[in-house]
Tab-separated table of C-alpha atoms in Angstrom:
chain	number	residue	atom	x	y	z
A	1	MET	CA	0.021	0.091	-0.018
A	2	ARG	CA	1.464	3.186	-1.146
A	3	ASP	CA	1.575	7.014	-0.764
A	4	PHE	CA	1.609	9.355	-3.732
A	5	LEU	CA	3.375	12.494	-4.047
A	6	PRO	CA	1.602	15.452	-5.862
A	7	ALA	CA	3.360	14.805	-9.343
A	8	GLU	CA	2.575	11.125	-9.314
A	9	LYS	CA	-0.910	11.867	-8.126
A	10	ALA	CA	-1.509	14.313	-11.044
A	11	ARG	CA	-0.287	11.558	-13.391
A	12	ARG	CA	-2.613	9.022	-12.009
A	13	GLU	CA	-5.513	11.464	-11.995
A	14	HIS	CA	-4.829	12.414	-15.687
A	15	ALA	CA	-4.945	8.589	-16.639
A	16	LEU	CA	-8.009	7.781	-14.627
A	17	GLY	CA	-9.784	10.928	-16.281
A	18	VAL	CA	-8.780	9.640	-19.990
A	19	ILE	CA	-10.147	6.122	-19.055
A	20	ARG	CA	-13.460	7.417	-17.552
A	21	ARG	CA	-13.887	9.682	-20.553
A	22	SER	CA	-13.289	6.870	-22.986
A	23	PHE	CA	-15.581	4.311	-21.313
A	24	ALA	CA	-18.409	6.989	-20.914
A	25	ALA	CA	-18.129	7.912	-24.610
A	26	HIS	CA	-18.992	4.278	-25.384
A	27	GLY	CA	-22.290	4.383	-23.310
A	28	PHE	CA	-21.102	3.028	-19.854
A	29	ASP	CA	-22.246	4.404	-16.719
A	30	GLU	CA	-20.398	4.755	-13.399
A	31	ILE	CA	-21.551	3.117	-10.312
A	32	GLU	CA	-19.868	2.747	-6.756
A	33	THR	CA	-20.038	-0.182	-4.338
A	34	PRO	CA	-18.868	-0.721	-0.722
A	35	VAL	CA	-15.351	-1.672	-0.222
A	36	VAL	CA	-16.463	-4.646	2.032
A	37	GLU	CA	-18.554	-7.533	1.077
A	38	ASP	CA	-20.126	-10.613	3.057
A	39	ILE	CA	-17.386	-12.993	3.634
A	40	GLU	CA	-19.480	-15.867	2.389
A	41	ARG	CA	-19.862	-13.848	-0.967
A	42	LEU	CA	-16.158	-13.447	-1.177
A	43	HIS	CA	-15.294	-17.129	-0.532
A	44	SER	CA	-18.136	-18.562	-2.705
A	45	GLY	CA	-15.580	-20.344	-4.970
A	46	LEU	CA	-15.887	-17.677	-7.755
A	47	GLY	CA	-12.726	-15.959	-7.260
A	48	GLY	CA	-9.956	-18.590	-7.828
A	49	ASP	CA	-6.651	-18.147	-5.961
A	50	ASN	CA	-7.593	-14.597	-5.130
A	51	GLU	CA	-10.097	-15.790	-2.437
A	52	LYS	CA	-6.919	-17.086	-0.551
A	53	LEU	CA	-5.570	-13.489	-0.850
A	54	SER	CA	-8.601	-11.671	0.578
A	55	PHE	CA	-8.391	-9.567	3.784
A	56	SER	CA	-11.070	-10.669	6.276
A	57	ILE	CA	-12.619	-8.561	9.025
A	58	LEU	CA	-12.966	-9.934	12.356
A	59	LYS	CA	-16.540	-10.009	13.874
A	60	ARG	CA	-17.236	-7.482	16.721
A	61	GLY	CA	-17.256	-8.801	20.166
A	62	LEU	CA	-15.175	-11.882	19.808
A	63	ASP	CA	-13.460	-13.253	22.908
A	64	ALA	CA	-10.782	-15.775	23.552
A	65	ASP	CA	-13.042	-18.857	23.559
A	66	ASP	CA	-14.262	-17.905	19.939
A	67	LEU	CA	-10.608	-17.678	18.857
A	68	ALA	CA	-9.792	-20.977	20.581
A	69	GLY	CA	-12.864	-22.874	18.977
A	70	ALA	CA	-12.011	-21.423	15.466
A	71	ILE	CA	-8.441	-22.574	15.784
A	72	GLU	CA	-9.386	-26.187	16.983
A	73	SER	CA	-11.787	-26.451	14.295
A	74	GLY	CA	-9.501	-25.110	11.584
A	75	ASP	CA	-12.007	-22.835	10.353
A	76	LEU	CA	-10.835	-19.308	10.876
A	77	LEU	CA	-13.418	-17.884	8.508
A	78	THR	CA	-15.982	-18.322	11.373
A	79	LEU	CA	-14.153	-15.440	13.054
A	80	SER	CA	-15.077	-13.040	10.140
A	81	ASP	CA	-18.352	-12.005	8.565
A	82	LEU	CA	-17.117	-9.367	6.273
A	83	GLY	CA	-14.023	-8.886	4.023
A	84	LEU	CA	-12.367	-6.331	1.792
A	85	ARG	CA	-13.124	-6.815	-1.939
A	86	PHE	CA	-10.393	-8.610	-4.015
A	87	ASP	CA	-11.993	-7.509	-7.285
A	88	LEU	CA	-14.843	-5.549	-8.550
A	89	THR	CA	-16.869	-8.185	-10.363
A	90	VAL	CA	-18.240	-10.044	-7.401
A	91	PRO	CA	-19.298	-6.687	-5.900
A	92	LEU	CA	-21.053	-6.052	-9.261
A	93	ALA	CA	-22.839	-9.063	-9.258
A	94	ARG	CA	-24.214	-8.528	-5.776
A	95	PHE	CA	-25.114	-4.898	-6.838
A	96	TYR	CA	-27.163	-6.016	-9.923
A	97	ALA	CA	-29.090	-8.558	-7.945
A	98	SER	CA	-29.951	-5.871	-5.389
A	99	HIS	CA	-31.025	-3.339	-7.966
A	100	ARG	CA	-32.058	-5.152	-11.024
A	101	ALA	CA	-35.508	-3.572	-11.047
A	102	GLU	CA	-33.900	-0.007	-11.175
A	103	LEU	CA	-31.492	-0.952	-14.079
A	104	PRO	CA	-32.076	-1.291	-17.880
A	105	PRO	CA	-32.399	-4.721	-19.369
A	106	VAL	CA	-28.800	-4.591	-20.831
A	107	PHE	CA	-26.620	-2.513	-18.244
A	108	ARG	CA	-23.318	-1.210	-19.027
A	109	SER	CA	-21.442	-0.169	-15.913
A	110	ILE	CA	-18.030	1.461	-15.085
A	111	GLN	CA	-16.355	0.750	-11.785
A	112	ILE	CA	-13.143	2.477	-10.985
A	113	ALA	CA	-12.005	1.898	-7.488
A	114	PRO	CA	-9.334	0.367	-5.147
A	115	VAL	CA	-9.279	-3.283	-4.150
A	116	TRP	CA	-7.205	-5.294	-1.702
A	117	ARG	CA	-5.251	-8.559	-1.947
A	118	ALA	CA	-2.579	-9.971	0.622
A	119	GLU	CA	-0.031	-10.159	-2.112
A	120	ARG	CA	3.646	-10.392	-1.697
A	121	PRO	CA	4.469	-6.703	-2.718
A	122	GLN	CA	6.662	-6.245	-5.775
A	123	LYS	CA	6.729	-3.917	-8.851
A	124	GLY	CA	3.238	-3.974	-10.376
A	125	ARG	CA	1.719	-5.945	-7.651
A	126	TYR	CA	0.428	-4.418	-4.541
A	127	ARG	CA	-1.874	-4.966	-1.612
A	128	GLN	CA	-4.012	-1.981	-2.576
A	129	PHE	CA	-4.435	-1.135	-6.111
A	130	VAL	CA	-6.787	0.319	-8.541
A	131	GLN	CA	-9.068	-1.407	-11.142
A	132	CYS	CA	-10.855	0.094	-13.885
A	133	ASP	CA	-13.656	-2.196	-14.937
A	134	ILE	CA	-16.385	-2.013	-17.522
A	135	ASP	CA	-19.171	-4.686	-17.665
A	136	ILE	CA	-22.213	-5.469	-19.781
A	137	ILE	CA	-24.954	-7.438	-17.982
A	138	GLY	CA	-28.024	-8.692	-20.041
A	139	GLU	CA	-26.309	-9.024	-23.393
A	140	PRO	CA	-26.182	-12.759	-24.433
A	141	SER	CA	-24.541	-12.043	-27.922
A	142	GLN	CA	-21.104	-11.358	-28.916
A	143	LEU	CA	-22.130	-7.545	-28.961
A	144	ALA	CA	-21.097	-7.511	-25.376
A	145	GLU	CA	-17.596	-8.765	-26.058
A	146	VAL	CA	-17.237	-6.374	-29.135
A	147	GLU	CA	-18.319	-3.348	-27.224
A	148	LEU	CA	-15.998	-4.145	-24.092
A	149	ILE	CA	-12.872	-4.728	-26.481
A	150	THR	CA	-13.667	-1.603	-28.449
A	151	ALA	CA	-14.126	0.626	-25.556
A	152	THR	CA	-10.957	-0.792	-23.668
A	153	ALA	CA	-8.890	-0.416	-26.968
A	154	ALA	CA	-10.185	3.153	-27.232
A	155	ALA	CA	-8.944	3.862	-23.749
A	156	LEU	CA	-5.584	2.396	-24.422
A	157	ASP	CA	-5.322	4.504	-27.470
A	158	ALA	CA	-6.339	7.702	-25.733
A	159	LEU	CA	-3.733	7.039	-23.103
A	160	GLY	CA	-1.144	6.820	-25.855
A	161	LEU	CA	-0.165	3.136	-25.565
A	162	THR	CA	0.725	1.396	-28.631
A	163	ASP	CA	1.841	-2.099	-29.440
A	164	CYS	CA	-0.826	-3.570	-27.358
A	165	THR	CA	-1.979	-7.127	-27.964
A	166	ILE	CA	-5.245	-8.310	-26.713
A	167	ARG	CA	-4.904	-12.141	-26.330
A	168	ILE	CA	-8.126	-14.195	-26.671
A	169	ASN	CA	-9.309	-17.537	-25.803
A	170	ASP	CA	-12.479	-19.297	-24.883
A	171	ARG	CA	-13.180	-21.516	-21.776
A	172	ARG	CA	-14.946	-23.955	-24.023
A	173	ILE	CA	-11.655	-24.567	-26.066
A	174	LEU	CA	-9.688	-24.900	-22.667
A	175	ASN	CA	-12.181	-27.418	-21.294
A	176	GLY	CA	-11.909	-29.333	-24.738
A	177	LEU	CA	-8.196	-29.511	-24.285
A	178	LEU	CA	-8.411	-30.898	-20.794
A	179	GLU	CA	-10.905	-33.486	-21.882
A	180	TYR	CA	-8.699	-34.427	-24.767
A	181	CYS	CA	-5.716	-34.897	-22.346
A	182	GLY	CA	-7.795	-37.142	-20.204
A	183	PHE	CA	-8.004	-34.999	-17.082
A	184	ALA	CA	-11.197	-35.841	-15.002
A	185	GLU	CA	-13.679	-33.046	-14.825
A	186	THR	CA	-13.299	-32.772	-11.110
A	187	ARG	CA	-9.686	-31.740	-11.545
A	188	TRP	CA	-10.327	-28.987	-14.280
A	189	PRO	CA	-10.228	-25.949	-11.933
A	190	GLN	CA	-6.772	-27.101	-10.421
A	191	VAL	CA	-5.549	-27.916	-13.966
A	192	LEU	CA	-6.556	-24.520	-15.164
A	193	ILE	CA	-4.841	-22.843	-12.290
A	194	SER	CA	-1.615	-24.627	-13.045
A	195	ILE	CA	-1.936	-23.755	-16.705
A	196	ASP	CA	-2.210	-20.203	-15.740
A	197	LYS	CA	1.267	-20.268	-14.401
A	198	LEU	CA	2.794	-21.329	-17.783
A	199	ASP	CA	4.650	-17.901	-18.249
A	200	LYS	CA	6.122	-18.173	-14.638
A	201	ILE	CA	7.067	-21.933	-14.294
A	202	GLY	CA	7.248	-23.271	-17.994
A	203	ALA	CA	5.643	-26.132	-19.654
A	204	ASP	CA	7.852	-28.416	-17.474
A	205	GLY	CA	6.808	-26.879	-14.422
A	206	VAL	CA	3.038	-27.109	-15.320
A	207	VAL	CA	3.555	-30.893	-16.193
A	208	ALA	CA	5.464	-31.487	-12.811
A	209	GLU	CA	2.728	-29.811	-10.993
A	210	LEU	CA	-0.034	-31.808	-12.357
A	211	ALA	CA	1.783	-35.320	-12.632
A	212	GLU	CA	0.906	-36.223	-9.156
A	213	GLY	CA	-2.891	-36.309	-9.910
A	214	GLY	CA	-2.484	-37.965	-13.330
A	215	ALA	CA	0.893	-38.467	-15.079
A	216	ASP	CA	-0.515	-39.663	-18.332
A	217	ALA	CA	-2.726	-36.836	-18.735
A	218	ALA	CA	-0.119	-34.381	-17.710
A	219	ALA	CA	2.246	-35.880	-20.463
A	220	VAL	CA	-0.359	-35.300	-22.987
A	221	LEU	CA	-0.687	-31.787	-22.056
A	222	GLY	CA	3.161	-31.206	-22.109
A	223	GLY	CA	3.202	-32.304	-25.731
A	224	ILE	CA	0.359	-29.995	-26.865
A	225	LEU	CA	2.199	-27.114	-24.931
A	226	ALA	CA	5.603	-27.989	-26.454
A	227	ASP	CA	3.965	-27.772	-29.895
A	228	LEU	CA	2.409	-24.565	-29.127
A	229	GLU	CA	5.538	-23.002	-27.738
A	230	PRO	CA	6.732	-21.590	-31.091
A	231	HIS	CA	3.111	-19.745	-31.693
A	232	LEU	CA	3.190	-18.429	-28.154
A	233	ALA	CA	6.726	-16.997	-28.573
A	234	GLN	CA	5.177	-14.983	-31.487
A	235	GLY	CA	2.208	-13.758	-29.318
A	236	GLY	CA	-0.423	-16.210	-30.400
A	237	VAL	CA	-2.009	-16.861	-33.997
A	238	GLU	CA	-4.526	-15.192	-36.078
A	239	LEU	CA	-7.960	-15.268	-35.048
A	240	THR	CA	-9.213	-17.355	-37.966
A	241	VAL	CA	-10.774	-20.855	-38.036
A	242	GLU	CA	-8.083	-22.179	-40.336
A	243	ALA	CA	-5.214	-20.772	-38.040
A	244	ILE	CA	-6.729	-21.985	-34.812
A	245	THR	CA	-7.679	-25.366	-35.849
A	246	ALA	CA	-4.153	-25.876	-37.226
A	247	ILE	CA	-2.597	-25.637	-33.760
A	248	LEU	CA	-5.295	-27.705	-31.807
A	249	PRO	CA	-6.016	-31.212	-31.541
A	250	GLU	CA	-9.003	-32.548	-33.509
A	251	GLY	CA	-12.291	-32.459	-31.806
A	252	MET	CA	-12.278	-29.010	-30.290
A	253	ASP	CA	-15.575	-27.101	-29.938
A	254	THR	CA	-16.182	-25.944	-33.511
A	255	ASP	CA	-18.698	-23.292	-32.255
A	256	ALA	CA	-16.302	-21.748	-30.055
A	257	VAL	CA	-13.664	-21.463	-32.796
A	258	ALA	CA	-16.213	-20.013	-35.182
A	259	ASP	CA	-17.240	-17.481	-32.567
A	260	LEU	CA	-13.594	-16.379	-32.349
A	261	GLU	CA	-13.231	-15.794	-35.793
A	262	ALA	CA	-16.653	-13.835	-36.019
A	263	LEU	CA	-15.421	-11.807	-33.021
A	264	ALA	CA	-12.164	-10.854	-34.761
A	265	HIS	CA	-14.123	-9.847	-37.844
A	266	ALA	CA	-16.241	-7.560	-35.868
A	267	LEU	CA	-13.301	-5.960	-34.297
A	268	ASP	CA	-11.244	-5.201	-37.587
A	269	THR	CA	-11.510	-1.324	-36.877
A	270	LEU	CA	-9.629	-1.201	-33.688
A	271	PRO	CA	-6.916	1.537	-33.223
A	272	PRO	CA	-3.559	0.648	-35.009
A	273	GLY	CA	-1.791	0.297	-31.714
A	274	VAL	CA	-4.105	-2.608	-30.698
A	275	SER	CA	-3.898	-6.075	-32.374
A	276	LEU	CA	-5.778	-9.452	-31.661
A	277	ARG	CA	-4.336	-12.781	-31.208
A	278	PHE	CA	-5.451	-16.339	-30.269
A	279	ASP	CA	-3.568	-17.890	-27.200
A	280	PRO	CA	-4.935	-21.423	-26.606
A	281	THR	CA	-3.037	-21.352	-23.128
A	282	LEU	CA	-4.772	-18.071	-21.756
A	283	VAL	CA	-6.789	-19.058	-18.630
A	284	ARG	CA	-7.570	-16.077	-16.701
A	285	GLY	CA	-7.374	-17.212	-13.034
A	286	MET	CA	-10.759	-16.219	-11.773
A	287	GLY	CA	-13.206	-19.406	-11.375
A	288	TYR	CA	-16.235	-17.655	-12.770
A	289	TYR	CA	-15.452	-17.234	-16.387
A	290	THR	CA	-17.538	-19.426	-18.766
A	291	GLY	CA	-16.887	-18.414	-22.360
A	292	THR	CA	-14.793	-15.911	-24.159
A	293	ILE	CA	-11.626	-14.578	-22.139
A	294	PHE	CA	-9.088	-11.945	-23.116
A	295	GLU	CA	-6.031	-10.324	-21.673
A	296	ILE	CA	-3.948	-7.290	-22.640
A	297	ALA	CA	-0.180	-7.561	-23.186
A	298	HIS	CA	2.299	-4.864	-23.643
A	299	PRO	CA	6.123	-5.145	-24.292
A	300	GLY	CA	6.801	-2.602	-21.510
A	301	SER	CA	5.271	-4.720	-18.846
A	302	GLY	CA	6.284	-8.214	-17.488
A	303	SER	CA	2.717	-8.992	-16.844
A	304	SER	CA	-0.616	-8.518	-18.290
A	305	VAL	CA	-2.061	-4.977	-18.176
A	306	GLY	CA	-5.759	-6.059	-18.135
A	307	GLY	CA	-8.008	-8.792	-18.961
A	308	GLY	CA	-11.656	-10.072	-18.726
A	309	GLY	CA	-14.182	-12.368	-20.372
A	310	ARG	CA	-17.704	-13.788	-20.063
A	311	TYR	CA	-19.043	-14.921	-16.745
A	312	ASP	CA	-22.631	-16.015	-17.448
A	313	GLY	CA	-23.095	-18.036	-14.338
A	314	MET	CA	-22.139	-15.534	-11.751
A	315	ILE	CA	-25.166	-13.334	-11.484
A	316	GLY	CA	-27.452	-16.512	-11.009
A	317	ARG	CA	-25.493	-17.347	-7.709
A	318	PHE	CA	-26.917	-14.192	-6.120
A	319	LEU	CA	-30.215	-13.675	-8.079
A	320	GLY	CA	-31.458	-17.152	-8.635
A	321	THR	CA	-32.002	-16.589	-12.207
A	322	ASP	CA	-29.098	-16.894	-14.959
A	323	VAL	CA	-28.117	-13.539	-16.606
A	324	PRO	CA	-25.515	-13.101	-19.280
A	325	ALA	CA	-22.640	-11.013	-18.198
A	326	ALA	CA	-19.019	-9.993	-19.465
A	327	GLY	CA	-16.436	-7.558	-18.372
A	328	PHE	CA	-12.995	-5.988	-19.135
A	329	SER	CA	-10.736	-4.670	-16.542
A	330	ILE	CA	-7.664	-2.548	-17.033
A	331	GLY	CA	-4.999	-2.939	-14.474
A	332	PHE	CA	-4.415	0.544	-13.606
A	333	GLU	CA	-1.179	0.283	-11.661
A	334	ARG	CA	0.671	-1.410	-14.502
A	335	VAL	CA	-0.798	0.770	-17.214
A	336	VAL	CA	-0.015	4.065	-15.416
A	337	ASP	CA	3.612	3.033	-15.238
A	338	LEU	CA	3.764	2.817	-19.166
A	339	ILE	CA	2.321	6.411	-19.747
A	340	GLU	CA	3.747	9.973	-19.445
A	341	LEU	CA	1.657	13.074	-18.423
A	342	PRO	CA	1.382	15.066	-21.580
A	343	ASP	CA	2.446	18.741	-21.298
A	344	ASP	CA	-1.064	20.065	-22.104
A	345	ALA	CA	-2.713	17.822	-19.547
A	346	GLU	CA	-2.527	20.447	-16.632
A	347	GLN	CA	-4.138	23.849	-16.574
A	348	GLU	CA	-2.174	26.869	-16.545
A	349	SER	CA	-0.392	27.255	-13.216
A	350	VAL	CA	1.812	29.804	-11.422
A	351	VAL	CA	3.437	30.110	-8.129
A	352	LEU	CA	3.295	33.621	-6.565
A	353	VAL	CA	6.455	34.072	-4.614
A	354	TYR	CA	5.451	37.101	-2.328
A	355	ASP	CA	7.326	39.381	-0.067
A	356	PRO	CA	6.084	39.556	3.447
A	357	ALA	CA	5.504	43.240	3.086
A	358	VAL	CA	2.621	42.751	0.560
A	359	PRO	CA	-0.755	43.595	2.215
A	360	LEU	CA	-2.720	40.400	2.789
A	361	ASP	CA	-5.856	41.676	1.081
A	362	ARG	CA	-3.831	42.704	-2.062
A	363	LEU	CA	-2.208	39.147	-2.105
A	364	VAL	CA	-5.514	37.244	-1.666
A	365	ALA	CA	-7.053	39.724	-4.584
A	366	ILE	CA	-4.247	39.004	-6.907
A	367	LYS	CA	-4.548	35.229	-6.264
A	368	SER	CA	-8.422	35.227	-6.684
A	369	GLU	CA	-8.112	37.025	-10.032
A	370	LEU	CA	-5.771	34.269	-11.435
A	371	VAL	CA	-7.818	31.701	-10.088
A	372	ALA	CA	-11.061	33.355	-11.514
A	373	SER	CA	-9.204	33.393	-15.042
A	374	GLY	CA	-8.687	29.385	-14.954
A	375	SER	CA	-5.084	29.241	-13.433
A	376	ARG	CA	-3.984	27.131	-10.721
A	377	VAL	CA	-2.264	29.202	-8.060
A	378	ARG	CA	-0.079	28.744	-5.071
A	379	LEU	CA	1.343	31.224	-2.729
A	380	ASP	CA	4.922	30.772	-1.505
A	381	ARG	CA	6.619	33.329	0.903
A	382	ARG	CA	10.050	34.500	-0.592
A	383	ALA	CA	12.927	33.042	1.111
A	384	LYS	CA	16.740	33.226	0.941
A	385	ASN	CA	16.918	29.977	-0.844
A	386	LEU	CA	14.784	30.819	-3.630
A	387	LYS	CA	16.027	27.866	-5.764
A	388	ALA	CA	14.584	25.512	-3.201
A	389	VAL	CA	11.276	27.184	-3.395
A	390	LEU	CA	11.094	27.055	-7.163
A	391	ASP	CA	12.400	23.577	-7.394
A	392	ARG	CA	9.469	22.419	-5.047
A	393	ALA	CA	7.042	24.203	-7.152
A	394	ALA	CA	8.294	22.478	-10.370
A	395	ALA	CA	8.134	19.142	-8.855
A	396	ALA	CA	4.678	19.729	-7.871
A	397	GLY	CA	3.847	20.442	-11.567
A	398	PHE	CA	3.628	24.169	-11.650
A	399	ARG	CA	4.775	25.792	-14.972
A	400	SER	CA	5.698	29.250	-13.959
A	401	PHE	CA	6.344	31.729	-11.288
A	402	ALA	CA	6.043	35.564	-10.474
A	403	PHE	CA	7.230	37.836	-7.791
A	404	VAL	CA	4.727	39.748	-5.942
A	405	ASN	CA	6.098	42.918	-4.014
A	406	ALA	CA	4.758	45.867	-2.247
A	407	ASP	CA	4.542	47.762	-5.696
A	408	THR	CA	2.432	44.888	-7.461
A	409	ALA	CA	-0.960	46.465	-7.966
A	410	ASP	CA	-2.756	43.651	-9.644
A	411	ALA	CA	-2.538	40.472	-11.585
A	412	ALA	CA	-1.860	42.315	-14.917
A	413	ALA	CA	1.414	43.664	-13.267
A	414	LEU	CA	2.995	40.218	-12.644
A	415	GLU	CA	5.841	39.199	-14.886
A	416	ARG	CA	5.767	35.511	-15.219
A	417	LYS	CA	8.619	33.302	-15.686
A	418	PRO	CA	8.895	29.566	-16.780
A	419	LEU	CA	9.830	27.032	-14.313
A	420	GLY	CA	12.235	24.181	-15.084
């Protein structure tokens, strides 16, 4: 969990503003949900490995006997009734179930907010971080995926990011691969978690991790991964039926393959800095995905900078009735490290370096005049070490400075000088 100095905070707010405007331009509406959710909802099996990283909040009024009983039973979750959200999708599902009658049949939402995970902190991975999510609930067709990818690509383009690759897969294809390899269906969730580590532990590591529960199936998977390695090194393959079927075993879900080609065809007008590729090893760690899944890769980041997919089964957990849903999330902490604040992103700004002899009413009047004209204005008392004053102002993002002395009558009399 980090503090941000003014210059970094300005860069973050600029990026958040660009993302918000891009999403809103594509017809999405912003909502807000609480930072805490019921512990049972957060541990319902939908969050994959991230459930293990959630922060739990102890119940009020616990005593030593409660703690001892929980330790003895091995169920420490009985000590908690709430927890900090580890993503924004589980809260959205609860939000929709609670407010469905007040929302349109197809609801397009924006959520931009912090989430918390008990990570081992490292660059690009923090215990508190911001996610920028868009979701579409109620649209069963590929229009949802098309709108999500189009809006996200537009945001990346507006941020000035180029060379972005959106890798795409389908959970139906993944399930077909696992069935082909011979894994029992009960093991599929764990197998997918292992495959999701492919970029970290390699094909041999995945096979070794899975061999304990079925060496033959793991060996077949290892052979497939070895055959795919040249294609993965190139970022995947084209999203066409011919290219996809050429690298997959026979018998894969033909509808899923055709849907991927149709999706690529509908997205042929993406910005030039964003490309689409098929990656049959893409998993997305969350347990709630049911169909198309996607992830953003960028050469400047060692990890994905965003991802999402279709999760048609989640809303029904809370509502009792299945509702189609899909979402896309930009990993803000990784994206913001890849961009620079443009020179024109800040309003006109000036530091007024004033002499103590300037009457207070005149100083305030000059500042108010500049603020009314649209400038950002800071007052700094003139000191012997003027360079330190100006360096601090420049670091805070101010562009110019001006001296205010006893003879300065108004803002028009100021002589502005550039900072830096």
